[in-house]
Coordinates of C-alpha atoms in Angstrom, one line a residue:
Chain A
X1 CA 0.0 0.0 0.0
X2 CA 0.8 3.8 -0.5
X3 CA 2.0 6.1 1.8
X4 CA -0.6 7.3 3.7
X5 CA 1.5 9.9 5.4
X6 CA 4.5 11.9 3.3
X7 CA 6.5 13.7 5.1
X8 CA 9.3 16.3 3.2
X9 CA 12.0 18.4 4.1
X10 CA 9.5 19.6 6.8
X11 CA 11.0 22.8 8.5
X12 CA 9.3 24.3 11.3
X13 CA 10.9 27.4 14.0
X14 CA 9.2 29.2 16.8
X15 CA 11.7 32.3 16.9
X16 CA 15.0 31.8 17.2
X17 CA 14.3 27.6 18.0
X18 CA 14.4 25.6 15.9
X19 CA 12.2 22.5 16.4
X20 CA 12.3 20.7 13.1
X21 CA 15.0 21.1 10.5
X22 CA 14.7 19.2 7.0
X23 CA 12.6 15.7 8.5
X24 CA 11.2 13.2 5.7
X25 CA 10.0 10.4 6.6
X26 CA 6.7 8.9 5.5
X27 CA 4.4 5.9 7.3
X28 CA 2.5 3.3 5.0
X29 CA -1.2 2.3 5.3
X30 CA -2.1 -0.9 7.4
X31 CA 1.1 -0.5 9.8
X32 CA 2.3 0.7 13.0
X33 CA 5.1 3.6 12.7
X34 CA 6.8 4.4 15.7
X35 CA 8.3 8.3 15.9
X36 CA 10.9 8.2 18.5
X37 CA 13.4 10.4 19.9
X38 CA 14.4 12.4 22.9
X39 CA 12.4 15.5 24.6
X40 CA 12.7 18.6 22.5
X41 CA 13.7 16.3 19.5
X42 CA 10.4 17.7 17.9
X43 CA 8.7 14.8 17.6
X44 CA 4.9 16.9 18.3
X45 CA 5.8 19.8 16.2
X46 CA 5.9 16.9 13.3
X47 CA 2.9 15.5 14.3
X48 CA 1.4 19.1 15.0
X49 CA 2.4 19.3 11.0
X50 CA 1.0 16.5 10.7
X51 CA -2.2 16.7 11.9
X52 CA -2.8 20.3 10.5
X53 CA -2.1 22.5 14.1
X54 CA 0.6 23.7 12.9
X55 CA 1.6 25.4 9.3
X56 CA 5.2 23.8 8.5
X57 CA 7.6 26.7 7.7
X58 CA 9.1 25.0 5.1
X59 CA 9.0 21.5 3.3
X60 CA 5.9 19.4 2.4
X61 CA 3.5 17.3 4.4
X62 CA 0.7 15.2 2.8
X63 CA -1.5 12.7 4.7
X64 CA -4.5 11.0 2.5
X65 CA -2.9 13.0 -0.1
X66 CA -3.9 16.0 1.2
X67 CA -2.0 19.6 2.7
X68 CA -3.9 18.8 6.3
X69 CA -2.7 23.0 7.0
X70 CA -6.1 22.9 4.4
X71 CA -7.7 20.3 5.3
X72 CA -11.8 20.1 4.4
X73 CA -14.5 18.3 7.4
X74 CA -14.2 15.4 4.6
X75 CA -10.2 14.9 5.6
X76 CA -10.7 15.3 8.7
X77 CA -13.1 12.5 9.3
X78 CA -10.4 10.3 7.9
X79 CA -7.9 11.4 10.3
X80 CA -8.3 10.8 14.4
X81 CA -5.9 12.4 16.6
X82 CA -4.7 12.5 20.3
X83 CA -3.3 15.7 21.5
X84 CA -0.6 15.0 23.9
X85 CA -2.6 17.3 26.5
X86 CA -5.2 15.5 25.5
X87 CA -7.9 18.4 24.6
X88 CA -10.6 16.7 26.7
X89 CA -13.4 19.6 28.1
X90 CA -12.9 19.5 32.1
X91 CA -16.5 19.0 33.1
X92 CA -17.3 16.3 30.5
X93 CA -18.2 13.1 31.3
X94 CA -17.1 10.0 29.4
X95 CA -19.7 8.7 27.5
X96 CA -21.8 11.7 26.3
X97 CA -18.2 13.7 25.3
X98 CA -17.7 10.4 22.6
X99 CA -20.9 10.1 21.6
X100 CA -21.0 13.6 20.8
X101 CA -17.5 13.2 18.8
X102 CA -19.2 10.1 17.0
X103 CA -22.1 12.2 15.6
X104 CA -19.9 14.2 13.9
X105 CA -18.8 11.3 11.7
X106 CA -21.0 9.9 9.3
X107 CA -20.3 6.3 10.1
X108 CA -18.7 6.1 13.8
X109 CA -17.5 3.2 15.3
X110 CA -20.3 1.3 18.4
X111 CA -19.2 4.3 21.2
X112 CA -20.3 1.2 23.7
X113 CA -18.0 -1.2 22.6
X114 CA -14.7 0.9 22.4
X115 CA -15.6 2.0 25.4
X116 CA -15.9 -1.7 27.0
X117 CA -12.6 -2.4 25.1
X118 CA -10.7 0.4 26.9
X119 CA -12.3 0.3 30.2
X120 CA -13.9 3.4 29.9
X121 CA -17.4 1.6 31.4
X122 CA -15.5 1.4 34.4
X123 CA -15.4 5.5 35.3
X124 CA -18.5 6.6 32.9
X125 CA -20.3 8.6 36.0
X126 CA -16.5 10.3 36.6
X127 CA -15.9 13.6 35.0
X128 CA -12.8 14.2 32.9
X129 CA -11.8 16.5 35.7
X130 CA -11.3 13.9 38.5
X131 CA -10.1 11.6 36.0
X132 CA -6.5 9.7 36.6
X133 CA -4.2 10.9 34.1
X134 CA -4.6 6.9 32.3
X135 CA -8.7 7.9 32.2
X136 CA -8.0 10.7 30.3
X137 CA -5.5 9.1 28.0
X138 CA -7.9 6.0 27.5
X139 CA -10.8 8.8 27.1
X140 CA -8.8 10.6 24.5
X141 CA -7.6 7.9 22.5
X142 CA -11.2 6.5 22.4
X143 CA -12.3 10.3 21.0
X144 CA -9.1 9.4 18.3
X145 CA -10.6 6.3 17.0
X146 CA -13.9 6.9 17.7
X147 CA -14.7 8.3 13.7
X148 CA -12.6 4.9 12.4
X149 CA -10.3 6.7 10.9
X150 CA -7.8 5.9 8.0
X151 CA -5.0 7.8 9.8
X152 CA -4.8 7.6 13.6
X153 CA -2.4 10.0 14.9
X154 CA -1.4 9.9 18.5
X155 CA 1.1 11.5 20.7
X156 CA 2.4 9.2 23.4
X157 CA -0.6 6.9 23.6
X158 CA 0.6 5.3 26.6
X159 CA 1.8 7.6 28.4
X160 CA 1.3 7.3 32.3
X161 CA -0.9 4.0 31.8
X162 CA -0.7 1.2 34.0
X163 CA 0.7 -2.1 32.7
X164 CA -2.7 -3.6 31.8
X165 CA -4.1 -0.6 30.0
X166 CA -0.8 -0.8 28.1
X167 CA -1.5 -3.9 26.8
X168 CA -5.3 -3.0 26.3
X169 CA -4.0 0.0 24.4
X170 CA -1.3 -1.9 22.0
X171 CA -3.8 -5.0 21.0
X172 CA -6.5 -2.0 20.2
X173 CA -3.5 -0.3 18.3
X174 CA -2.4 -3.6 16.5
X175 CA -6.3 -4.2 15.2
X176 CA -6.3 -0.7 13.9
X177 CA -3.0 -1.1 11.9
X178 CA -4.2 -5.1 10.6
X179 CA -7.6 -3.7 9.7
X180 CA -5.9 -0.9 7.3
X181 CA -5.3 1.8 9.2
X182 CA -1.8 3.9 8.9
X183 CA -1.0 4.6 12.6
X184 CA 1.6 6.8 13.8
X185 CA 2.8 7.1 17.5
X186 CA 5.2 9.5 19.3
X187 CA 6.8 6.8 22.2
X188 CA 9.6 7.3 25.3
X189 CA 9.0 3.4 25.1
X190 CA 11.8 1.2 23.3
X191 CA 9.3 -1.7 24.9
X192 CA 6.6 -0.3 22.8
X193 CA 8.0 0.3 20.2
X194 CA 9.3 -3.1 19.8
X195 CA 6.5 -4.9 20.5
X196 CA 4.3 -2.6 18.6
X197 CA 6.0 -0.9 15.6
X198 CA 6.3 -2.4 12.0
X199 CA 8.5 1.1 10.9
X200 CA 10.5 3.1 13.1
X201 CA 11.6 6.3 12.8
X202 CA 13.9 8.1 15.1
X203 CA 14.6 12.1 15.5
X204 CA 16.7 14.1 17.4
X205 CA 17.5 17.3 17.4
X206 CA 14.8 18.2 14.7
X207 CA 16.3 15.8 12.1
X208 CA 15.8 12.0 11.0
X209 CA 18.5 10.1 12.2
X210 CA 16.9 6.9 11.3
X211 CA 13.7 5.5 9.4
X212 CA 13.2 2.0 8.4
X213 CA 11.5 -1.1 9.5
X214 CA 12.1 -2.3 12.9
X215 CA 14.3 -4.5 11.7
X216 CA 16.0 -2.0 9.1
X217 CA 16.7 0.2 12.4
X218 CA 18.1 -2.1 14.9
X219 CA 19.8 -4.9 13.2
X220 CA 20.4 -7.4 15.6
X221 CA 20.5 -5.6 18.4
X222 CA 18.1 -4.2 21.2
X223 CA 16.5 -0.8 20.1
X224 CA 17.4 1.1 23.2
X225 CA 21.3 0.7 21.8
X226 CA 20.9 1.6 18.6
X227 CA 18.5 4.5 19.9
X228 CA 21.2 5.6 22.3
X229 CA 24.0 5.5 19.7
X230 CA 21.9 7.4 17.6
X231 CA 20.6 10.1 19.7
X232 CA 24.2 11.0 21.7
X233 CA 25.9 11.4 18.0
X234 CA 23.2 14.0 16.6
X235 CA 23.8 17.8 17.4
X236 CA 22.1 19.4 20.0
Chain B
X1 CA -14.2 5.6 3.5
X2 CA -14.5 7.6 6.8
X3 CA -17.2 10.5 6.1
X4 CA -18.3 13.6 7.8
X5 CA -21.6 13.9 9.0
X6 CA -23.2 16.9 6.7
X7 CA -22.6 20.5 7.8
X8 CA -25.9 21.4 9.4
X9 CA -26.0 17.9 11.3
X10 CA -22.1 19.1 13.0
X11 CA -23.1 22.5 13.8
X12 CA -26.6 21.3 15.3
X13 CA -24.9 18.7 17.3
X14 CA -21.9 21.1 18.7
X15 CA -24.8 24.2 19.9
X16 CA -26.6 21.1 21.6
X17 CA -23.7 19.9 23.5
X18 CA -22.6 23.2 24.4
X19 CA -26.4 24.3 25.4
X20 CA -26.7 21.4 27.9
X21 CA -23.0 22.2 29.0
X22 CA -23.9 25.5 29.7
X23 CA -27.4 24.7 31.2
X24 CA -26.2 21.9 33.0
X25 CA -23.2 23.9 35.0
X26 CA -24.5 25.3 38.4
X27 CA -22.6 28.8 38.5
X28 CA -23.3 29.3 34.7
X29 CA -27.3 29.0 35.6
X30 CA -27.0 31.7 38.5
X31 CA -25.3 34.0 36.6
X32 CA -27.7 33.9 33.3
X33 CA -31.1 33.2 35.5
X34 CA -30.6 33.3 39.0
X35 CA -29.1 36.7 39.5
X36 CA -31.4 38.3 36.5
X37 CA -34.4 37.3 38.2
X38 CA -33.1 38.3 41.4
X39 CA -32.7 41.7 39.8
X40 CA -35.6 41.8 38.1
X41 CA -37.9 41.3 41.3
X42 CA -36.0 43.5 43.4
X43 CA -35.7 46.7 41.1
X44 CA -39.4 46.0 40.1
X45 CA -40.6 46.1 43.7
X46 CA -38.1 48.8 45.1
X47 CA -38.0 52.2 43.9
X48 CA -34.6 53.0 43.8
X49 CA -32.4 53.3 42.1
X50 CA -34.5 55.6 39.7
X51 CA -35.5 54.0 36.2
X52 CA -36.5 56.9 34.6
X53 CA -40.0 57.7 33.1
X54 CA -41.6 54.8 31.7
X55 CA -43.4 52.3 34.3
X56 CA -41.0 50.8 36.3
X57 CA -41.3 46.7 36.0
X58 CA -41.3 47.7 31.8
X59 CA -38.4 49.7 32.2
X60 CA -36.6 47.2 34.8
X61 CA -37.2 43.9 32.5
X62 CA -36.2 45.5 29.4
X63 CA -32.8 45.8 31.2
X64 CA -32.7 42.4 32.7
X65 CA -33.1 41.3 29.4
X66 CA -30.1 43.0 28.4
X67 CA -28.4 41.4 31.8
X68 CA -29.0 38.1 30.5
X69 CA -27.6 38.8 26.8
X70 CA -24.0 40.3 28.5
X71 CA -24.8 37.0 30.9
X72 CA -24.4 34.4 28.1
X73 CA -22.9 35.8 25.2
X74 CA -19.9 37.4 27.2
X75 CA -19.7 36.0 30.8
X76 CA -20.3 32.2 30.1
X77 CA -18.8 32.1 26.3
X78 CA -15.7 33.9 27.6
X79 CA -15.2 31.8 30.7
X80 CA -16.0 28.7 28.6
X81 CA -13.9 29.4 25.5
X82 CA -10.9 30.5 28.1
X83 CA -10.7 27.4 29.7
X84 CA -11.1 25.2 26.5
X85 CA -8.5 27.0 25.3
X86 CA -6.4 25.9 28.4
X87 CA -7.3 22.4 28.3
X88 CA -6.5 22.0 24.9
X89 CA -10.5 21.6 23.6
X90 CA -10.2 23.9 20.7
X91 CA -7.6 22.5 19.5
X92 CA -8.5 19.1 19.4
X93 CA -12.3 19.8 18.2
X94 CA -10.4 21.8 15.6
X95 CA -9.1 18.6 14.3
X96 CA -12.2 16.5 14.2
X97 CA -14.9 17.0 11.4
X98 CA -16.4 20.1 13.1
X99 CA -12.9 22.1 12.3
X100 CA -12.8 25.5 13.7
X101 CA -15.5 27.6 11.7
X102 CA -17.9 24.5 13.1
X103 CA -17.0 25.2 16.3
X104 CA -18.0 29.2 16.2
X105 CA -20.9 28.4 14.4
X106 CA -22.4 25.7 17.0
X107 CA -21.5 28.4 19.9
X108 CA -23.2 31.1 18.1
X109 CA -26.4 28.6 17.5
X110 CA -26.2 27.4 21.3
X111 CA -25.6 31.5 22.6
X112 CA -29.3 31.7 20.5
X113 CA -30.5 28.5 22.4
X114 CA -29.8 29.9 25.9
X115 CA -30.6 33.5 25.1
X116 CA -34.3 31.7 24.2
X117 CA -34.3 29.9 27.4
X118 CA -33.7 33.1 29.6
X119 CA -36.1 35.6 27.4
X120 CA -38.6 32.7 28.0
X121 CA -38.0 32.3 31.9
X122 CA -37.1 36.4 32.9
X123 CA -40.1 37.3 30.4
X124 CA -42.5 34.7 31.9
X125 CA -41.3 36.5 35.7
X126 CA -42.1 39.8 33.9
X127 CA -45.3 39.0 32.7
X128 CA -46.1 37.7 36.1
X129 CA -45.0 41.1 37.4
X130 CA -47.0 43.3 35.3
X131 CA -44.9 43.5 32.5
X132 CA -46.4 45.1 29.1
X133 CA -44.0 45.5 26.4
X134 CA -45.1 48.0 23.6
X135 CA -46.7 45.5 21.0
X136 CA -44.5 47.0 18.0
X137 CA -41.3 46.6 20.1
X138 CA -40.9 43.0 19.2
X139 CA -38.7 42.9 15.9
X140 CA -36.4 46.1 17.2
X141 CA -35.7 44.1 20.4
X142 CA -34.8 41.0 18.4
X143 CA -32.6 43.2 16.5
X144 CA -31.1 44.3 19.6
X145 CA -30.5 41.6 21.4
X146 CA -28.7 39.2 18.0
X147 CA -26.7 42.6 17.6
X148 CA -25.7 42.9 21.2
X149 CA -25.1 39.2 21.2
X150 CA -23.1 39.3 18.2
X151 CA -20.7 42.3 20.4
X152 CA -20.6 40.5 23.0
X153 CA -19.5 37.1 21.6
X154 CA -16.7 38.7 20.0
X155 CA -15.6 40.7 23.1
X156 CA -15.6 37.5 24.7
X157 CA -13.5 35.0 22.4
X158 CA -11.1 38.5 22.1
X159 CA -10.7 37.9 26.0
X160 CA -10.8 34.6 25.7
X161 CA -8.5 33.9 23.2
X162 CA -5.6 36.0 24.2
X163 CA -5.1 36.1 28.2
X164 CA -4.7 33.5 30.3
X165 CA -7.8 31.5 31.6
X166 CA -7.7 32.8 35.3
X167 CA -7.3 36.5 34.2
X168 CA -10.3 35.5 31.6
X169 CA -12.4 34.1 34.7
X170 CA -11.5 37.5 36.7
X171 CA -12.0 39.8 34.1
X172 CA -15.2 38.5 32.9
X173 CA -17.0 38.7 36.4
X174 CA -15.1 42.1 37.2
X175 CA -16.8 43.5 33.6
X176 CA -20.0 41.8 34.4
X177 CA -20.3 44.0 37.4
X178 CA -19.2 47.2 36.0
X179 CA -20.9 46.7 33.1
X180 CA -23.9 46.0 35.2
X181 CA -24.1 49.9 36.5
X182 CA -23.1 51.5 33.0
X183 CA -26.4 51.1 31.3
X184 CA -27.6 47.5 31.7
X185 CA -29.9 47.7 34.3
X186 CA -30.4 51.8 34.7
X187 CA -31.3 53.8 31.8
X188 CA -27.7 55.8 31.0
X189 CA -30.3 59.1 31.2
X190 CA -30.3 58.3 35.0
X191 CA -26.5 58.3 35.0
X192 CA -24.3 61.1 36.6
X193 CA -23.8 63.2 33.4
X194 CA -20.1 62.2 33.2
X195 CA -20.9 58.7 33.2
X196 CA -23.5 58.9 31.0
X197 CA -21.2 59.3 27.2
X198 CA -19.1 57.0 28.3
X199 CA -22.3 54.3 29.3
X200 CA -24.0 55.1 25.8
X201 CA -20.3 54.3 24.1
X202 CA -19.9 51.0 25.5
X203 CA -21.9 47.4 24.3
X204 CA -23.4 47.6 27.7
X205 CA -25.4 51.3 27.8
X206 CA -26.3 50.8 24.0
X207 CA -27.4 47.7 24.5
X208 CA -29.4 48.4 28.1
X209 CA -31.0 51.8 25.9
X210 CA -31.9 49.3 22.5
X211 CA -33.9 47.3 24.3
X212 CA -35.5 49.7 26.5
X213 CA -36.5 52.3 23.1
X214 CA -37.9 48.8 21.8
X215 CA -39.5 47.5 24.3
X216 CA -40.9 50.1 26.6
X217 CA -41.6 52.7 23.7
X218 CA -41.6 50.6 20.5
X219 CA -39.0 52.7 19.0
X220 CA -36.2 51.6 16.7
X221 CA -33.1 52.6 18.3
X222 CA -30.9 53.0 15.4
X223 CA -27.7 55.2 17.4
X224 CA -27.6 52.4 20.2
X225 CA -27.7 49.6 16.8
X226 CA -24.7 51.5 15.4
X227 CA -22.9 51.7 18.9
X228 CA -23.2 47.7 18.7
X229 CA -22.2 47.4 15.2
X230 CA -19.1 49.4 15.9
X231 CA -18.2 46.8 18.8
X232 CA -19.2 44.0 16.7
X233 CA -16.9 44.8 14.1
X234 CA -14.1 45.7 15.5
X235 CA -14.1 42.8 18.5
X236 CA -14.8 40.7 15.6
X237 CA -11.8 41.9 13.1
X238 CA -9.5 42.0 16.8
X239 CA -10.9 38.3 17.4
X240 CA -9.9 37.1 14.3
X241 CA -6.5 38.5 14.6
X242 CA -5.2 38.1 17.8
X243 CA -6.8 34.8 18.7
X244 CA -4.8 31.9 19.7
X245 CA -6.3 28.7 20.1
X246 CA -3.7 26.9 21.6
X247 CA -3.2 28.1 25.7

């Protein structure tokens, strides 16, 4: 399959900082890509670019074929996205915030049964303000893939869930990708990304320093090397 | 392949969310209802501060109607949209199928749903306190209050969307009070003289004076109309330039 995401030269600079300088990299339909690299690498500016929050100052960035800076309500139904902040209104509950995010697609997924799935049955009555930091990120990747999207987008998925969740979170990810979705994840998490990622690719310091398949990437050795090697030698 | 529901279906289903948000939120309700009614009954039954000529419980809900417009299209929108801002809500719902002129458009829809919910509860109170509005007063007063609603809205996403969301919460009670005494509730005739120009300047005195020509004498207030264009336009144009949606 095509590259569902097409990433080129992207440049992007707030002032005098440069976040991104020159990245290409692009992630296929019907896989797992994995965007690694260390804080300030600029691994959610990308996405930012990606998903259409922010206008790249330079370079290209397609996704469905499309300049997402422009994107139409058609494009955007294709695309679900988690916001590493997670964008969630404070006095919402559960439920009635994704079943008002469903109704916005034409064809939603069953807001019941991805709620089952992630557990999210379990704190309905609780509002996203006395949520746990996992209930939100459970909440907000449930808004993500709640329009089944062709393109899921998501920063740090798995960030501060417990080890069950985790799992819950990686088997729902794996479906996505072997049902045809392109997914693309920001991780800290070598463990994820090993379990999890078909393509890997790694930035630091604004540029790609590697992009391949898992096994393109770390040869035979454990990620966390190679990641390490790679990260210490790129200018900061 | 992943569609959007239509256009109208979005916008429909964002004002409904927000209206039930907003009805649903405890200190929301006392500001838009609670307090205007409490107004309402105590300047109807007291007799002071002056109103003005014109008898008093017409004169007093013509302003509390213009209370509950600066209530939900500048108090609650700015609160709301300030600490959406914060949590990141914009900018997510900005991604979704709704996309940002959605968004505007379902707040502007669900400002219209309240505002009908308030004219419907404060009027009903009026009636029951021997309100008569001026039968030809009906289609100047709508005029009045989408054009003072339209000010107001924009005044509040220009707070909103460019100071923090405490200093948006502070600010937008602080000018709900002050606002309050420069020509909501008191005709700006009954103003100290040096008050007064500056009342019939501002959203709130122009506002306050619209509805009360409309409603009390049936006129057409067209210098108060222009007073609220002139806001409309240029919180509007400031809006759209200086606001961020990211906090």
């Amino acid at each position: 399959m095509g590259d569902a995401v097409s990433v080129q030269g992207l440049h992007r600079a707030f002032g005098p900082v440069v976040a991104v300088a020159g990245a290409t990299w692009s992630a296929p339909s019907g896989a797992v890509t994995a965007v690694l690299g260390p804080n300030g690498a600029g691994k959610t500016t990308t996405l930012e670019c990606v998903v259409g929050l922010q206008r790249p100052d330079g370079g290209t960035v397609r996704v469905l074929g499309a300049d997402p800076w422009r994107s139409s309500a058609a494009h955007r139904a294709r695309v679900g996205v988690m916001l590493q902040d997670g964008g969630l209104p404070t006095t919402a509950r559960p439920l009635r915030l994704l079943a008002h995010l469903a109704s916005l697609h034409q064809h939603p997924r069953d807001v019941s049964a991805l709620a089952t799935r992630l557990g999210i049955d379990g704190f309905a009555r609780t509002t996203v303000r006395r949520m746990s930091g996992g209930q939100r990120q459970r909440v907000a990747l449930a808004a993500a893939l709640v329009g089944a999207p062709e393109v899921a987008l998501l920063d740090e998925p798995t960030a501060g869930l417990d080890p069950h969740a985790r799992r819950e979170v990686w088997d729902l990810v794996r479906e996505e990708a072997d049902a045809g979705t392109c997914v693309v994840l920001t991780t800290h998490s070598f463990e994820e990304a090993e379990r999890l990622a078909d393509r890997v690719v790694v930035l630091a310091a604004g540029v790609v320093v590697a992009d391949g398949t898992l096994a393109e990437v770390r040869g035979d050795r454990p990620l966390e090397d190679v990641y390490f090697e790679l990260t210490e030698r790129a200018p900061r | 392949m992943s569609a959007p529901a239509p256009a109208g279906r979005r916008i429909r289903a964002q004002a409904a969310y927000e209206t039930r948000t907003l009805l649903s939120n405890g200190e929301q309700l006392l500001v838009s209802v609670v307090l205007p009614a409490l107004a309402l009954v105590g300047l109807t039954l007291s007799s002071v501060p002056s109103l003005g000529p014109g008898r008093r419980v017409d004169v007093a809900t013509a302003g509390v109607l213009a209370l509950a417009v600066v209530s939900t299209a500048f108090t609650g929108q700015a609160i709301a949209a300030g600490f959406d801002r914060r949590s990141g809500v914009l900018r997510l719902l900005g991604t979704t199928p709704l996309g940002r002129s959605g968004l505007v458009a379902g707040k502007a829809l669900s400002v219209l749903a309240v505002l009908a919910v308030q004219v419907l509860v404060l009027g009903g109170l009026g009636l029951a306190l021997g309100w008569h509005p001026a039968p030809s007063g009906w289609l100047p007063a709508l005029v009045s209050v989408v054009l003072g609603a339209t000010a107001f809205v924009a005044l509040a996403l220009l707070l909103a969307g460019t100071v923090r969301a405490e200093a948006v919460l502070a600010l937008a009670n602080l000018a709900w009070v002050l606002l309050l005494g420069l020509g909501v509730l008191v005709p700006t005739g009954e103003l100290p003289r040096g008050l007064r120009t500056l009342a019939r300047a501002l959203p709130s005195g122009a506002l306050g004076d619209a509805l009360r020509t409309s409603l009390v004498q049936g006129g057409w207030p067209w210098a108060a109309w222009a007073v609220l264009l002139a806001w409309a336009v240029a919180a509007g144009l400031a809006a759209v330039r200086w606001f961020r949606w990211s906090g």
